[in-house]
Amino acid sequence: MEQKKISIRYSLLLFLAAFIWGVAFVAQSVGMDYMGPFTFNGVRFLIGGIVLLPVIWYRDKNGKEKEQEGSDRRELLRGGICCGVVLCVASLLQQIGIQYTTVGKAGFLTTLYIIIVPVCGIFLHKKIGAKIWTGAVIAVIGMYLLCISGEFSISRGDGYVLLCAVVFSGHILVVDYFSPKMDSIKLSCLQFLTSGIICTALALILEKPALSALLAGWMPILYAGVMSCGVAYTLQVVGQKKVEPTIASLLLSMESVVSVLAGWVLLGQKLSGRELFGCFLVFIAVILVQIPEKDVP
């Protein structure tokens, strides 16, 4: 009974992370009213990296992750830069796309990485079961209802976010490669700082950000930086210590549902019946690919 209570408690932490990420789509959308996507992402990722520094200091002070003390710092730096570059590309595609589509659509389309990742396993010579293909077909139908207009065209914003989901799939695979070899929070901090530096450099070249714009949009920036990057990621790391990976992935995928509700409640962005049904099908596909298959003797 005690173990069950612990599992529920940690599951709630994962759902809270998903809730924070879902609402973050609203913050990202509102942030575009004050500044460009490069500026917004640059500042929020730098804030996210800085927020994790006290967490790293506390863990080191209390002897956490001692097994990582002798790890190669160059490997950690390499992992942080690689993850940060991919994260930078994915987040910029998402941020640009949010300017031209609704928060709800962006949330659901981004969540497609949960289906794209296992499909990418084909190129890594991994066996893909019928469940994955079924989920992919359902997701394609859902995307058609969600994104394709009457004249059979995908909006500019939907296209950017679909590309974002593909690149985020690559990000998950890169993180999966590096994370077992090093402290995950240090890796996350480095990837945030890397992405933040790249986005900031691009912002200085392409957007020439103004301090007045940053001050005017301080609320969405702080939410995206502190809550979405720093707090939610920490909740994910803590929550997954006591929750099975399959259940954890399902809980975290709820960010897509939260994004629709947040866009409706906070921004008044409503979806048509056709689009809502498309969201429903995409969510069903996401759930389907997370159901563990029974081992066949």
GROMACS .gro file of C-alpha atoms in nm:
model
  297
    1MET     CA    1   0.000   0.000   0.000
    2GLU     CA    2   0.283   0.236   0.091
    3GLN     CA    3   0.457   0.163  -0.241
    4LYS     CA    4   0.132   0.242  -0.426
    5LYS     CA    5   0.104   0.578  -0.246
    6ILE     CA    6   0.463   0.661  -0.343
    7SER     CA    7   0.392   0.571  -0.706
    8ILE     CA    8   0.081   0.793  -0.711
    9ARG     CA    9   0.276   1.080  -0.558
   10TYR     CA   10   0.548   1.061  -0.821
   11SER     CA   11   0.289   1.019  -1.097
   12LEU     CA   12   0.133   1.346  -0.984
   13LEU     CA   13   0.473   1.512  -1.021
   14LEU     CA   14   0.488   1.395  -1.383
   15PHE     CA   15   0.136   1.518  -1.452
   16LEU     CA   16   0.230   1.855  -1.300
   17ALA     CA   17   0.527   1.869  -1.540
   18ALA     CA   18   0.290   1.796  -1.831
   19PHE     CA   19   0.051   2.065  -1.705
   20ILE     CA   20   0.334   2.321  -1.690
   21TRP     CA   21   0.448   2.232  -2.043
   22GLY     CA   22   0.092   2.250  -2.176
   23VAL     CA   23   0.036   2.599  -2.035
   24ALA     CA   24   0.381   2.697  -2.166
   25PHE     CA   25   0.236   2.692  -2.519
   26VAL     CA   26   0.022   2.990  -2.413
   27ALA     CA   27   0.328   3.169  -2.275
   28GLN     CA   28   0.514   3.105  -2.601
   29SER     CA   29   0.221   3.239  -2.804
   30VAL     CA   30   0.181   3.551  -2.590
   31GLY     CA   31   0.556   3.611  -2.595
   32MET     CA   32   0.538   3.663  -2.971
   33ASP     CA   33   0.336   3.980  -2.908
   34TYR     CA   34   0.648   4.145  -2.764
   35MET     CA   35   0.949   3.996  -2.946
   36GLY     CA   36   1.067   3.760  -3.217
   37PRO     CA   37   1.112   3.382  -3.178
   38PHE     CA   38   1.493   3.399  -3.161
   39THR     CA   39   1.487   3.655  -2.879
   40PHE     CA   40   1.220   3.471  -2.683
   41ASN     CA   41   1.393   3.134  -2.705
   42GLY     CA   42   1.736   3.280  -2.634
   43VAL     CA   43   1.625   3.445  -2.311
   44ARG     CA   44   1.405   3.160  -2.188
   45PHE     CA   45   1.672   2.893  -2.242
   46LEU     CA   46   1.937   3.102  -2.069
   47ILE     CA   47   1.698   3.146  -1.775
   48GLY     CA   48   1.627   2.770  -1.777
   49GLY     CA   49   1.997   2.689  -1.762
   50ILE     CA   50   2.061   2.942  -1.484
   51VAL     CA   51   1.767   2.807  -1.280
   52LEU     CA   52   1.922   2.459  -1.284
   53LEU     CA   53   2.259   2.581  -1.151
   54PRO     CA   54   2.140   2.593  -0.785
   55VAL     CA   55   1.992   2.243  -0.828
   56ILE     CA   56   2.328   2.114  -0.952
   57TRP     CA   57   2.509   2.290  -0.667
   58TYR     CA   58   2.273   2.138  -0.408
   59ARG     CA   59   2.308   1.787  -0.553
   60ASP     CA   60   2.688   1.812  -0.561
   61LYS     CA   61   2.699   1.952  -0.208
   62ASN     CA   62   2.493   1.663  -0.075
   63GLY     CA   63   2.686   1.399  -0.265
   64LYS     CA   64   2.420   1.321  -0.524
   65GLU     CA   65   2.517   1.127  -0.837
   66LYS     CA   66   2.855   1.029  -0.690
   67GLU     CA   67   2.895   0.770  -0.961
   68GLN     CA   68   2.926   1.055  -1.209
   69GLU     CA   69   3.218   1.227  -1.032
   70GLY     CA   70   3.479   1.058  -1.248
   71SER     CA   71   3.290   1.100  -1.575
   72ASP     CA   72   3.464   1.267  -1.865
   73ARG     CA   73   3.385   1.639  -1.862
   74ARG     CA   74   3.459   1.659  -2.230
   75GLU     CA   75   3.192   1.396  -2.295
   76LEU     CA   76   2.948   1.597  -2.083
   77LEU     CA   77   3.034   1.911  -2.280
   78ARG     CA   78   2.998   1.725  -2.609
   79GLY     CA   79   2.662   1.583  -2.503
   80GLY     CA   80   2.535   1.921  -2.385
   81ILE     CA   81   2.635   2.093  -2.710
   82CYS     CA   82   2.486   1.820  -2.932
   83CYS     CA   83   2.158   1.813  -2.739
   84GLY     CA   84   2.149   2.193  -2.725
   85VAL     CA   85   2.193   2.238  -3.100
   86VAL     CA   86   1.910   1.996  -3.182
   87LEU     CA   87   1.690   2.149  -2.911
   88CYS     CA   88   1.762   2.493  -3.056
   89VAL     CA   89   1.641   2.392  -3.404
   90ALA     CA   90   1.331   2.212  -3.273
   91SER     CA   91   1.228   2.492  -3.039
   92LEU     CA   92   1.276   2.761  -3.304
   93LEU     CA   93   1.055   2.568  -3.548
   94GLN     CA   94   0.793   2.538  -3.275
   95GLN     CA   95   0.819   2.901  -3.174
   96ILE     CA   96   0.791   3.024  -3.533
   97GLY     CA   97   0.499   2.790  -3.598
   98ILE     CA   98   0.305   2.910  -3.294
   99GLN     CA   99   0.285   3.253  -3.458
  100TYR     CA  100   0.068   3.109  -3.737
  101THR     CA  101  -0.138   2.836  -3.568
  102THR     CA  102  -0.336   2.785  -3.248
  103VAL     CA  103  -0.189   2.678  -2.915
  104GLY     CA  104  -0.400   2.360  -2.918
  105LYS     CA  105  -0.283   2.249  -3.263
  106ALA     CA  106   0.079   2.320  -3.173
  107GLY     CA  107   0.048   2.112  -2.857
  108PHE     CA  108  -0.099   1.810  -3.032
  109LEU     CA  109   0.130   1.821  -3.333
  110THR     CA  110   0.439   1.850  -3.112
  111THR     CA  111   0.328   1.541  -2.916
  112LEU     CA  112   0.359   1.335  -3.234
  113TYR     CA  113   0.725   1.283  -3.142
  114ILE     CA  114   0.600   0.992  -2.928
  115ILE     CA  115   0.498   0.815  -3.250
  116ILE     CA  116   0.784   0.939  -3.469
  117VAL     CA  117   1.055   0.815  -3.230
  118PRO     CA  118   0.966   0.444  -3.253
  119VAL     CA  119   0.915   0.473  -3.629
  120CYS     CA  120   1.268   0.613  -3.652
  121GLY     CA  121   1.375   0.286  -3.493
  122ILE     CA  122   1.336   0.124  -3.836
  123PHE     CA  123   1.653   0.300  -3.948
  124LEU     CA  124   1.826   0.172  -3.634
  125HIS     CA  125   1.726  -0.185  -3.728
  126LYS     CA  126   1.466  -0.217  -3.454
  127LYS     CA  127   1.153  -0.423  -3.501
  128ILE     CA  128   0.835  -0.215  -3.529
  129GLY     CA  129   0.516  -0.392  -3.425
  130ALA     CA  130   0.165  -0.364  -3.565
  131LYS     CA  131   0.067  -0.142  -3.273
  132ILE     CA  132   0.307   0.131  -3.386
  133TRP     CA  133   0.184   0.119  -3.747
  134THR     CA  134  -0.177   0.130  -3.630
  135GLY     CA  135  -0.100   0.432  -3.413
  136ALA     CA  136   0.077   0.602  -3.703
  137VAL     CA  137  -0.223   0.554  -3.934
  138ILE     CA  138  -0.465   0.688  -3.671
  139ALA     CA  139  -0.235   0.986  -3.613
  140VAL     CA  140  -0.219   1.064  -3.986
  141ILE     CA  141  -0.600   1.064  -4.004
  142GLY     CA  142  -0.614   1.286  -3.697
  143MET     CA  143  -0.359   1.527  -3.844
  144TYR     CA  144  -0.560   1.545  -4.166
  145LEU     CA  145  -0.874   1.647  -3.976
  146LEU     CA  146  -0.676   1.885  -3.754
  147CYS     CA  147  -0.454   2.056  -4.008
  148ILE     CA  148  -0.579   2.011  -4.364
  149SER     CA  149  -0.825   2.275  -4.478
  150GLY     CA  150  -1.097   2.229  -4.740
  151GLU     CA  151  -0.860   2.306  -5.026
  152PHE     CA  152  -0.621   2.035  -4.909
  153SER     CA  153  -0.348   2.258  -4.774
  154ILE     CA  154  -0.148   2.263  -4.453
  155SER     CA  155  -0.117   2.604  -4.290
  156ARG     CA  156   0.225   2.762  -4.258
  157GLY     CA  157   0.221   2.727  -3.880
  158ASP     CA  158   0.115   2.360  -3.889
  159GLY     CA  159   0.402   2.285  -4.126
  160TYR     CA  160   0.658   2.442  -3.894
  161VAL     CA  161   0.524   2.252  -3.593
  162LEU     CA  162   0.519   1.922  -3.784
  163LEU     CA  163   0.887   1.977  -3.868
  164CYS     CA  164   0.938   2.064  -3.502
  165ALA     CA  165   0.793   1.724  -3.400
  166VAL     CA  166   1.037   1.549  -3.636
  167VAL     CA  167   1.337   1.739  -3.497
  168PHE     CA  168   1.219   1.684  -3.139
  169SER     CA  169   1.220   1.312  -3.220
  170GLY     CA  170   1.586   1.348  -3.310
  171HIS     CA  171   1.641   1.537  -2.985
  172ILE     CA  172   1.488   1.252  -2.784
  173LEU     CA  173   1.720   1.003  -2.958
  174VAL     CA  174   2.026   1.221  -2.893
  175VAL     CA  175   1.933   1.263  -2.526
  176ASP     CA  176   1.871   0.887  -2.503
  177TYR     CA  177   2.227   0.832  -2.629
  178PHE     CA  178   2.401   1.073  -2.391
  179SER     CA  179   2.189   1.070  -2.074
  180PRO     CA  180   2.288   0.722  -1.945
  181LYS     CA  181   2.653   0.829  -1.955
  182MET     CA  182   2.629   1.140  -1.737
  183ASP     CA  183   2.433   1.344  -1.482
  184SER     CA  184   2.101   1.417  -1.652
  185ILE     CA  185   2.047   1.753  -1.481
  186LYS     CA  186   2.396   1.875  -1.576
  187LEU     CA  187   2.331   1.758  -1.931
  188SER     CA  188   2.001   1.948  -1.934
  189CYS     CA  189   2.163   2.263  -1.797
  190LEU     CA  190   2.433   2.256  -2.064
  191GLN     CA  191   2.183   2.197  -2.344
  192PHE     CA  192   1.971   2.490  -2.224
  193LEU     CA  193   2.274   2.718  -2.208
  194THR     CA  194   2.394   2.602  -2.552
  195SER     CA  195   2.053   2.657  -2.709
  196GLY     CA  196   2.017   2.991  -2.532
  197ILE     CA  197   2.353   3.118  -2.657
  198ILE     CA  198   2.281   3.015  -3.018
  199CYS     CA  199   1.931   3.168  -3.017
  200THR     CA  200   2.059   3.489  -2.856
  201ALA     CA  201   2.336   3.523  -3.115
  202LEU     CA  202   2.084   3.475  -3.397
  203ALA     CA  203   1.850   3.727  -3.230
  204LEU     CA  204   2.124   3.990  -3.220
  205ILE     CA  205   2.186   3.935  -3.592
  206LEU     CA  206   1.830   3.892  -3.722
  207GLU     CA  207   1.603   4.069  -3.473
  208LYS     CA  208   1.804   4.324  -3.276
  209PRO     CA  209   1.609   4.278  -2.950
  210ALA     CA  210   1.519   4.579  -2.737
  211LEU     CA  211   1.529   4.587  -2.356
  212SER     CA  212   1.185   4.752  -2.353
  213ALA     CA  213   1.036   4.449  -2.534
  214LEU     CA  214   1.196   4.210  -2.286
  215LEU     CA  215   1.058   4.406  -1.993
  216ALA     CA  216   0.712   4.424  -2.150
  217GLY     CA  217   0.708   4.046  -2.207
  218TRP     CA  218   0.868   3.951  -1.876
  219MET     CA  219   0.580   3.729  -1.763
  220PRO     CA  220   0.569   3.478  -2.054
  221ILE     CA  221   0.951   3.473  -2.065
  222LEU     CA  222   0.981   3.394  -1.695
  223TYR     CA  223   0.713   3.126  -1.715
  224ALA     CA  224   0.876   2.960  -2.016
  225GLY     CA  225   1.224   2.987  -1.863
  226VAL     CA  226   1.169   2.912  -1.495
  227MET     CA  227   0.860   2.690  -1.503
  228SER     CA  228   0.881   2.516  -1.842
  229CYS     CA  229   1.258   2.465  -1.856
  230GLY     CA  230   1.375   2.462  -1.494
  231VAL     CA  231   1.088   2.340  -1.276
  232ALA     CA  232   0.910   2.103  -1.517
  233TYR     CA  233   1.231   1.930  -1.619
  234THR     CA  234   1.327   1.877  -1.253
  235LEU     CA  235   0.981   1.735  -1.183
  236GLN     CA  236   1.027   1.495  -1.473
  237VAL     CA  237   1.364   1.374  -1.344
  238VAL     CA  238   1.230   1.323  -0.989
  239GLY     CA  239   0.901   1.167  -1.102
  240GLN     CA  240   1.060   0.908  -1.329
  241LYS     CA  241   1.260   0.765  -1.039
  242LYS     CA  242   0.950   0.583  -0.911
  243VAL     CA  243   0.728   0.551  -1.219
  244GLU     CA  244   0.754   0.299  -1.503
  245PRO     CA  245   0.880   0.458  -1.828
  246THR     CA  246   0.567   0.366  -2.024
  247ILE     CA  247   0.337   0.522  -1.764
  248ALA     CA  248   0.566   0.825  -1.739
  249SER     CA  249   0.554   0.884  -2.116
  250LEU     CA  250   0.175   0.864  -2.113
  251LEU     CA  251   0.149   1.112  -1.826
  252LEU     CA  252   0.388   1.356  -1.994
  253SER     CA  253   0.200   1.333  -2.324
  254MET     CA  254  -0.098   1.491  -2.147
  255GLU     CA  255   0.068   1.825  -2.225
  256SER     CA  256  -0.117   1.812  -2.558
  257VAL     CA  257  -0.456   1.805  -2.385
  258VAL     CA  258  -0.356   2.080  -2.144
  259SER     CA  259  -0.239   2.298  -2.435
  260VAL     CA  260  -0.586   2.282  -2.595
  261LEU     CA  261  -0.760   2.365  -2.266
  262ALA     CA  262  -0.511   2.644  -2.189
  263GLY     CA  263  -0.552   2.797  -2.534
  264TRP     CA  264  -0.931   2.790  -2.494
  265VAL     CA  265  -0.944   2.926  -2.136
  266LEU     CA  266  -0.661   3.181  -2.150
  267LEU     CA  267  -0.664   3.292  -2.515
  268GLY     CA  268  -1.016   3.207  -2.629
  269GLN     CA  269  -0.883   2.987  -2.910
  270LYS     CA  270  -1.164   2.749  -3.004
  271LEU     CA  271  -1.142   2.449  -3.234
  272SER     CA  272  -1.416   2.330  -3.469
  273GLY     CA  273  -1.583   1.992  -3.422
  274ARG     CA  274  -1.371   1.849  -3.704
  275GLU     CA  275  -1.050   1.978  -3.542
  276LEU     CA  276  -1.150   1.850  -3.198
  277PHE     CA  277  -1.212   1.505  -3.344
  278GLY     CA  278  -0.870   1.523  -3.507
  279CYS     CA  279  -0.718   1.606  -3.167
  280PHE     CA  280  -0.905   1.309  -3.019
  281LEU     CA  281  -0.763   1.070  -3.282
  282VAL     CA  282  -0.408   1.201  -3.234
  283PHE     CA  283  -0.440   1.155  -2.858
  284ILE     CA  284  -0.575   0.800  -2.905
  285ALA     CA  285  -0.272   0.725  -3.125
  286VAL     CA  286  -0.038   0.864  -2.860
  287ILE     CA  287  -0.199   0.645  -2.593
  288LEU     CA  288  -0.195   0.338  -2.818
  289VAL     CA  289   0.180   0.344  -2.880
  290GLN     CA  290   0.244   0.373  -2.506
  291ILE     CA  291   0.053   0.054  -2.414
  292PRO     CA  292   0.312  -0.217  -2.338
  293GLU     CA  293   0.291  -0.530  -2.549
  294LYS     CA  294   0.262  -0.864  -2.370
  295ASP     CA  295   0.563  -1.086  -2.397
  296VAL     CA  296   0.497  -1.389  -2.613
  297PRO     CA  297   0.652  -1.707  -2.465
   0.00000   0.00000   0.00000
